[in-house]
Amino acid sequence: QQYCTLNKMIDRKWVSDPDEYVCTLSKETQEIAERELREDEQIRRSALASMREWIMQNPKIKNCRMDSSFLLRFLRFKKFHVTLAQEALERYVLLRQTFGVAFNCLDIRIPMMEELTNLGYLFACPKRDSKGRRVIVARPGVFDLDKFTNADMCRIHGIVYETLMEDEENQIRGFVHFADGQGVGFAYLTLFTIKEAVRIVKNGEKTLPMRHKEVHGINVHPSMKFALDFGMSLISDKIKSRVKLYTDLDEALESGYLQRDVLPKEYGGIMPMDEMIELWKEELRKSHPILMSHDKMEVEEGLFSFKAREGAVSALKRNISSCGSERDSLCGITGNFRKLEVD
């Protein structure tokens, strides 16, 4: 019976099929992967085989991507400690179900997502920095609290991060974050309750397989200082040591950590922000089919402990901001969990 069950699991239709990994990374990137992540051809091949066998035999996972690029996200995130990578993947798919608003229906064609992208709320600069990293620009001040909800905020972050994680170069080299706090005031604290914020930050750091190498922030309003201090207390010491805050743009540019030519022209660079956003939208369009296929991923929640299910962000349940179809123009804009009670 166990043999028949295993065969049935192996014959299942997955979101994406297992593939034979072909390395297209530059020699420099491969050297970084080996030095920082313990990755080489033999370790990679063995780890991918172990991940696939574990998924096939894991009754908790009903459907998942099986292609190398997706599985390598988690292996690289955990420096090829296979058991830790397996735990991270399992937690990731569980989080997709319990916190659906940030992970499901990641459709850039939703009107609110298009508008936030055009406003330059969150986008990646087209040029990599001298260390080969993508720079993610965040401008929360353009987020209109009367028009957008925290559901919209979560979803646009999901779209941006998932798109970037598709690129192996990004998986290895990591990301630089540049945030402009201009226009962000006390009212923004109403977007999430304290408990929601805690769960989002902690689960995001533990679950999203991203390597955050540097975080730079400018124009932090004095009224937000205590909120920022609270947020800093939630993140790990490793990430905390990589956060640098500046009074204004001039101070940030003079610090020597940020490259002018990578940033938008409005922040001292060369290329205007509008041009960067148009290039970024091309990347989003290309990743759209893959991101939509992620909605097929599923776990058997009943096999997880109550603590695991609730820990995934208990205040933000699925279907709060649901979406019936990627062609539904209202997808994602009817839900608003801002007023939810938190246990």
Tab-separated table of C-alpha atoms in Angstrom:
chain	number	residue	atom	x	y	z
A	1	GLN	CA	0.000	0.000	0.000
A	2	GLN	CA	2.843	2.401	0.858
A	3	TYR	CA	4.498	1.587	-2.501
A	4	CYS	CA	1.271	2.306	-4.397
A	5	THR	CA	0.806	5.562	-2.534
A	6	LEU	CA	4.359	6.668	-3.344
A	7	ASN	CA	3.888	5.813	-7.022
A	8	LYS	CA	0.671	7.811	-7.070
A	9	MET	CA	2.472	10.807	-5.586
A	10	ILE	CA	5.312	10.523	-8.118
A	11	ASP	CA	2.807	10.416	-11.018
A	12	ARG	CA	1.059	13.566	-9.854
A	13	LYS	CA	0.844	16.655	-12.004
A	14	TRP	CA	2.962	19.408	-10.493
A	15	VAL	CA	2.824	23.166	-11.063
A	16	SER	CA	6.088	22.742	-12.974
A	17	ASP	CA	7.903	19.517	-13.819
A	18	PRO	CA	11.354	18.459	-12.601
A	19	ASP	CA	14.019	19.529	-15.072
A	20	GLU	CA	17.695	18.906	-15.696
A	21	TYR	CA	19.552	21.916	-14.324
A	22	VAL	CA	21.825	23.669	-16.818
A	23	CYS	CA	24.052	26.299	-15.281
A	24	THR	CA	24.055	29.573	-17.238
A	25	LEU	CA	25.671	31.646	-14.499
A	26	SER	CA	28.875	33.552	-15.155
A	27	LYS	CA	32.092	32.257	-13.651
A	28	GLU	CA	32.121	35.200	-11.219
A	29	THR	CA	28.599	34.436	-10.005
A	30	GLN	CA	29.442	30.747	-9.606
A	31	GLU	CA	32.457	31.713	-7.494
A	32	ILE	CA	30.250	33.902	-5.272
A	33	ALA	CA	27.771	31.023	-4.917
A	34	GLU	CA	30.518	28.625	-3.867
A	35	ARG	CA	32.168	31.084	-1.494
A	36	GLU	CA	29.051	32.435	0.195
A	37	LEU	CA	26.503	29.643	-0.244
A	38	ARG	CA	28.622	26.455	-0.430
A	39	GLU	CA	27.199	25.784	-3.895
A	40	ASP	CA	29.001	23.720	-6.499
A	41	GLU	CA	27.814	21.329	-9.206
A	42	GLN	CA	27.913	18.184	-7.063
A	43	ILE	CA	26.228	19.769	-4.019
A	44	ARG	CA	23.592	21.387	-6.233
A	45	ARG	CA	22.731	18.137	-8.027
A	46	SER	CA	22.499	16.160	-4.804
A	47	ALA	CA	20.456	18.847	-3.018
A	48	LEU	CA	17.952	19.179	-5.877
A	49	ALA	CA	17.438	15.413	-5.926
A	50	SER	CA	16.886	15.399	-2.165
A	51	MET	CA	14.387	18.262	-2.377
A	52	ARG	CA	12.347	16.551	-5.088
A	53	GLU	CA	12.292	13.200	-3.348
A	54	TRP	CA	11.210	14.888	-0.108
A	55	ILE	CA	8.392	16.801	-1.861
A	56	MET	CA	7.134	13.633	-3.563
A	57	GLN	CA	6.997	11.761	-0.280
A	58	ASN	CA	5.693	14.635	1.825
A	59	PRO	CA	1.929	14.238	2.410
A	60	LYS	CA	1.745	17.855	3.583
A	61	ILE	CA	2.536	19.170	0.106
A	62	LYS	CA	-0.315	18.667	-2.353
A	63	ASN	CA	1.170	20.667	-5.214
A	64	CYS	CA	4.361	22.620	-5.766
A	65	ARG	CA	6.805	23.774	-8.407
A	66	MET	CA	9.462	21.164	-9.109
A	67	ASP	CA	11.740	23.080	-11.471
A	68	SER	CA	15.326	23.730	-10.439
A	69	SER	CA	15.145	27.524	-10.337
A	70	PHE	CA	12.304	27.492	-7.816
A	71	LEU	CA	13.854	24.867	-5.535
A	72	LEU	CA	17.241	26.599	-5.675
A	73	ARG	CA	15.651	29.711	-4.155
A	74	PHE	CA	15.299	27.874	-0.865
A	75	LEU	CA	18.567	25.953	-1.077
A	76	ARG	CA	20.516	29.148	-1.680
A	77	PHE	CA	18.515	30.968	0.999
A	78	LYS	CA	19.637	28.308	3.504
A	79	LYS	CA	23.147	27.895	2.077
A	80	PHE	CA	22.385	24.353	0.899
A	81	HIS	CA	21.414	23.014	4.298
A	82	VAL	CA	18.798	20.742	2.758
A	83	THR	CA	16.688	20.189	5.879
A	84	LEU	CA	16.454	23.927	6.533
A	85	ALA	CA	15.583	24.533	2.874
A	86	GLN	CA	12.815	21.934	3.080
A	87	GLU	CA	11.390	23.591	6.181
A	88	ALA	CA	11.514	26.992	4.462
A	89	LEU	CA	9.709	25.708	1.370
A	90	GLU	CA	7.009	24.025	3.447
A	91	ARG	CA	6.524	27.200	5.489
A	92	TYR	CA	6.411	29.262	2.284
A	93	VAL	CA	3.591	27.248	0.697
A	94	LEU	CA	1.682	27.186	3.987
A	95	LEU	CA	2.050	30.953	4.244
A	96	ARG	CA	0.636	31.312	0.728
A	97	GLN	CA	-2.586	29.724	1.926
A	98	THR	CA	-2.932	31.388	5.302
A	99	PHE	CA	-1.856	34.820	4.076
A	100	GLY	CA	-3.312	34.629	0.583
A	101	VAL	CA	-3.609	38.356	-0.003
A	102	ALA	CA	0.142	38.794	-0.337
A	103	PHE	CA	0.823	35.625	-2.275
A	104	ASN	CA	-2.233	34.730	-4.372
A	105	CYS	CA	-3.490	36.399	-7.531
A	106	LEU	CA	-0.241	38.278	-8.038
A	107	ASP	CA	-1.665	39.858	-11.171
A	108	ILE	CA	0.077	43.027	-12.313
A	109	ARG	CA	-2.966	43.782	-14.503
A	110	ILE	CA	-5.158	44.490	-11.477
A	111	PRO	CA	-5.895	48.245	-11.750
A	112	MET	CA	-4.566	49.006	-8.271
A	113	MET	CA	-1.325	47.134	-9.020
A	114	GLU	CA	-0.859	48.987	-12.284
A	115	GLU	CA	-1.448	52.332	-10.598
A	116	LEU	CA	0.965	51.648	-7.742
A	117	THR	CA	3.601	50.566	-10.278
A	118	ASN	CA	3.098	53.683	-12.405
A	119	LEU	CA	3.401	55.838	-9.284
A	120	GLY	CA	6.772	54.272	-8.534
A	121	TYR	CA	5.686	52.902	-5.174
A	122	LEU	CA	7.993	49.882	-5.521
A	123	PHE	CA	10.242	48.924	-8.434
A	124	ALA	CA	13.696	47.596	-9.240
A	125	CYS	CA	16.288	49.725	-11.021
A	126	PRO	CA	17.329	48.177	-14.354
A	127	LYS	CA	21.085	48.476	-13.790
A	128	ARG	CA	22.858	46.298	-11.242
A	129	ASP	CA	25.328	47.871	-8.821
A	130	SER	CA	29.069	47.153	-8.846
A	131	LYS	CA	28.453	43.935	-6.897
A	132	GLY	CA	25.840	42.716	-9.362
A	133	ARG	CA	22.856	43.341	-7.079
A	134	ARG	CA	19.443	44.710	-8.046
A	135	VAL	CA	18.427	47.860	-6.198
A	136	ILE	CA	14.774	47.955	-5.091
A	137	VAL	CA	13.364	51.470	-4.718
A	138	ALA	CA	10.469	51.987	-2.277
A	139	ARG	CA	8.522	55.266	-2.135
A	140	PRO	CA	5.782	54.716	0.452
A	141	GLY	CA	4.835	58.391	0.393
A	142	VAL	CA	2.961	57.901	-2.920
A	143	PHE	CA	0.694	55.296	-1.284
A	144	ASP	CA	-2.646	57.120	-0.991
A	145	LEU	CA	-4.353	55.901	2.194
A	146	ASP	CA	-7.746	57.044	0.894
A	147	LYS	CA	-7.404	55.000	-2.282
A	148	PHE	CA	-5.306	51.946	-1.456
A	149	THR	CA	-5.595	49.361	1.315
A	150	ASN	CA	-3.040	47.288	3.173
A	151	ALA	CA	-4.200	44.391	0.984
A	152	ASP	CA	-2.988	46.355	-2.055
A	153	MET	CA	0.296	47.055	-0.286
A	154	CYS	CA	0.902	43.388	0.486
A	155	ARG	CA	0.038	42.258	-3.025
A	156	ILE	CA	2.325	44.712	-4.839
A	157	HIS	CA	5.212	43.650	-2.600
A	158	GLY	CA	4.437	40.020	-3.456
A	159	ILE	CA	4.476	40.788	-7.185
A	160	VAL	CA	7.777	42.660	-7.010
A	161	TYR	CA	9.619	40.174	-4.810
A	162	GLU	CA	8.370	37.060	-6.609
A	163	THR	CA	9.359	38.545	-9.968
A	164	LEU	CA	12.874	39.305	-8.745
A	165	MET	CA	13.322	35.889	-7.135
A	166	GLU	CA	12.810	34.195	-10.519
A	167	ASP	CA	16.289	35.383	-11.522
A	168	GLU	CA	19.114	33.098	-10.348
A	169	GLU	CA	21.540	36.008	-10.364
A	170	ASN	CA	19.357	37.714	-7.750
A	171	GLN	CA	19.074	34.545	-5.687
A	172	ILE	CA	22.852	34.477	-5.344
A	173	ARG	CA	23.903	38.129	-5.292
A	174	GLY	CA	20.983	39.416	-3.214
A	175	PHE	CA	19.303	42.818	-3.053
A	176	VAL	CA	19.884	46.404	-2.019
A	177	HIS	CA	16.864	48.349	-0.749
A	178	PHE	CA	16.542	52.118	-1.079
A	179	ALA	CA	13.541	53.742	0.638
A	180	ASP	CA	12.399	57.354	0.558
A	181	GLY	CA	10.185	58.214	3.521
A	182	GLN	CA	9.124	61.599	2.136
A	183	GLY	CA	5.397	62.099	2.730
A	184	VAL	CA	5.009	59.235	5.207
A	185	GLY	CA	3.409	60.352	8.441
A	186	PHE	CA	1.658	59.099	11.523
A	187	ALA	CA	-1.518	58.112	9.617
A	188	TYR	CA	0.367	55.269	7.917
A	189	LEU	CA	0.503	53.443	11.230
A	190	THR	CA	-3.220	52.681	10.824
A	191	LEU	CA	-2.473	50.290	7.953
A	192	PHE	CA	-1.589	47.413	10.274
A	193	THR	CA	-2.079	46.643	13.928
A	194	ILE	CA	1.027	46.023	16.008
A	195	LYS	CA	0.447	42.261	16.038
A	196	GLU	CA	-0.093	42.198	12.285
A	197	ALA	CA	3.118	44.158	11.745
A	198	VAL	CA	5.085	41.819	14.011
A	199	ARG	CA	3.862	38.729	12.205
A	200	ILE	CA	4.425	40.197	8.758
A	201	VAL	CA	7.999	41.273	9.506
A	202	LYS	CA	9.006	38.062	11.248
A	203	ASN	CA	7.396	35.762	8.694
A	204	GLY	CA	8.743	37.802	5.817
A	205	GLU	CA	12.311	37.505	7.039
A	206	LYS	CA	11.981	33.780	7.785
A	207	THR	CA	9.920	32.733	4.775
A	208	LEU	CA	10.716	34.848	1.719
A	209	PRO	CA	13.933	33.375	0.262
A	210	MET	CA	15.631	36.700	-0.380
A	211	ARG	CA	19.155	37.763	0.502
A	212	HIS	CA	18.913	41.318	1.828
A	213	LYS	CA	22.434	42.736	1.575
A	214	GLU	CA	21.860	46.444	2.304
A	215	VAL	CA	18.951	48.689	3.337
A	216	HIS	CA	19.188	52.464	2.928
A	217	GLY	CA	16.534	54.929	4.087
A	218	ILE	CA	16.186	58.687	3.673
A	219	ASN	CA	13.699	61.368	4.777
A	220	VAL	CA	12.303	59.574	7.814
A	221	HIS	CA	9.717	61.870	9.422
A	222	PRO	CA	10.266	62.496	13.173
A	223	SER	CA	6.740	61.243	13.947
A	224	MET	CA	7.738	57.852	12.532
A	225	LYS	CA	10.903	57.430	14.574
A	226	PHE	CA	9.328	55.355	17.338
A	227	ALA	CA	7.641	53.124	14.738
A	228	LEU	CA	10.968	52.685	12.987
A	229	ASP	CA	12.696	51.834	16.259
A	230	PHE	CA	9.991	49.260	16.934
A	231	GLY	CA	10.439	47.756	13.476
A	232	MET	CA	14.192	47.543	13.977
A	233	SER	CA	13.625	45.594	17.183
A	234	LEU	CA	11.786	42.897	15.202
A	235	ILE	CA	14.460	42.076	12.653
A	236	SER	CA	17.522	39.916	13.166
A	237	ASP	CA	20.829	41.428	14.235
A	238	LYS	CA	22.299	40.429	10.866
A	239	ILE	CA	19.746	42.452	8.910
A	240	LYS	CA	19.809	45.249	11.491
A	241	SER	CA	23.542	45.708	10.922
A	242	ARG	CA	22.857	46.256	7.216
A	243	VAL	CA	20.370	49.094	7.720
A	244	LYS	CA	21.641	52.645	7.229
A	245	LEU	CA	19.464	55.738	7.704
A	246	TYR	CA	20.231	59.229	6.433
A	247	THR	CA	18.734	62.646	7.047
A	248	ASP	CA	18.377	63.381	3.329
A	249	LEU	CA	19.476	62.315	-0.143
A	250	ASP	CA	22.708	64.316	-0.098
A	251	GLU	CA	23.878	62.549	3.042
A	252	ALA	CA	23.013	59.176	1.521
A	253	LEU	CA	24.927	59.857	-1.687
A	254	GLU	CA	27.927	61.217	0.197
A	255	SER	CA	28.100	58.077	2.354
A	256	GLY	CA	29.728	56.153	-0.485
A	257	TYR	CA	27.453	53.125	-0.099
A	258	LEU	CA	25.011	53.997	-2.894
A	259	GLN	CA	25.899	54.263	-6.590
A	260	ARG	CA	24.486	57.345	-8.252
A	261	ASP	CA	24.365	55.824	-11.730
A	262	VAL	CA	22.146	52.968	-10.533
A	263	LEU	CA	19.515	55.199	-8.898
A	264	PRO	CA	16.814	57.168	-10.751
A	265	LYS	CA	17.713	60.629	-12.014
A	266	GLU	CA	15.418	62.106	-9.344
A	267	TYR	CA	17.774	60.616	-6.730
A	268	GLY	CA	21.037	61.681	-8.309
A	269	GLY	CA	21.265	59.085	-11.068
A	270	ILE	CA	21.121	59.271	-14.854
A	271	MET	CA	17.948	57.539	-16.072
A	272	PRO	CA	14.605	59.237	-15.237
A	273	MET	CA	12.335	57.287	-12.915
A	274	ASP	CA	9.566	57.043	-15.532
A	275	GLU	CA	11.921	55.259	-17.926
A	276	MET	CA	13.013	52.861	-15.187
A	277	ILE	CA	9.400	52.079	-14.354
A	278	GLU	CA	8.592	51.309	-18.016
A	279	LEU	CA	11.509	48.853	-18.143
A	280	TRP	CA	10.386	47.341	-14.852
A	281	LYS	CA	6.851	46.869	-16.224
A	282	GLU	CA	8.342	44.776	-19.046
A	283	GLU	CA	9.876	42.476	-16.441
A	284	LEU	CA	6.558	42.246	-14.629
A	285	ARG	CA	4.731	41.314	-17.822
A	286	LYS	CA	7.212	38.540	-18.570
A	287	SER	CA	6.882	37.048	-15.085
A	288	HIS	CA	3.082	37.280	-15.036
A	289	PRO	CA	2.302	33.698	-16.235
A	290	ILE	CA	4.707	32.195	-13.707
A	291	LEU	CA	3.339	34.225	-10.810
A	292	MET	CA	-0.225	33.279	-11.695
A	293	SER	CA	0.724	29.590	-11.829
A	294	HIS	CA	1.765	29.837	-8.174
A	295	ASP	CA	-1.908	29.842	-7.196
A	296	LYS	CA	-1.892	26.107	-7.926
A	297	MET	CA	0.557	25.450	-5.088
A	298	GLU	CA	-1.140	23.884	-2.096
A	299	VAL	CA	-0.508	22.135	1.203
A	300	GLU	CA	-2.696	19.904	3.348
A	301	GLU	CA	-3.316	22.285	6.214
A	302	GLY	CA	-4.838	19.615	8.430
A	303	LEU	CA	-1.431	17.947	8.696
A	304	PHE	CA	0.163	21.066	10.181
A	305	SER	CA	0.015	21.843	13.868
A	306	PHE	CA	-2.313	24.560	15.089
A	307	LYS	CA	0.720	26.618	16.086
A	308	ALA	CA	2.218	26.333	12.602
A	309	ARG	CA	-1.028	27.354	10.923
A	310	GLU	CA	-1.652	30.267	13.258
A	311	GLY	CA	1.970	31.347	13.264
A	312	ALA	CA	1.822	31.926	9.535
A	313	VAL	CA	-0.041	35.197	10.266
A	314	SER	CA	-3.212	34.336	12.074
A	315	ALA	CA	-4.850	37.733	11.714
A	316	LEU	CA	-4.699	37.681	7.932
A	317	LYS	CA	-6.759	34.768	6.664
A	318	ARG	CA	-7.347	33.622	3.113
A	319	ASN	CA	-10.242	34.987	1.085
A	320	ILE	CA	-10.162	38.301	2.923
A	321	SER	CA	-9.153	39.884	-0.339
A	322	SER	CA	-9.971	37.151	-2.797
A	323	CYS	CA	-9.810	36.962	-6.530
A	324	GLY	CA	-11.929	34.847	-8.775
A	325	SER	CA	-9.972	35.255	-11.974
A	326	GLU	CA	-6.933	37.033	-13.302
A	327	ARG	CA	-9.280	38.583	-15.887
A	328	ASP	CA	-11.470	40.079	-13.192
A	329	SER	CA	-10.797	43.827	-13.220
A	330	LEU	CA	-11.961	44.081	-9.616
A	331	CYS	CA	-9.542	41.405	-8.451
A	332	GLY	CA	-7.851	42.475	-5.257
A	333	ILE	CA	-9.531	45.837	-4.704
A	334	THR	CA	-12.671	44.768	-2.834
A	335	GLY	CA	-10.935	43.295	0.174
A	336	ASN	CA	-9.679	45.318	3.089
A	337	PHE	CA	-8.581	43.624	6.287
A	338	ARG	CA	-7.528	46.869	7.950
A	339	LYS	CA	-10.331	46.586	10.499
A	340	LEU	CA	-9.773	42.961	11.475
A	341	GLU	CA	-9.658	42.016	15.093
A	342	VAL	CA	-6.463	40.314	16.165
A	343	ASP	CA	-6.561	37.522	18.679
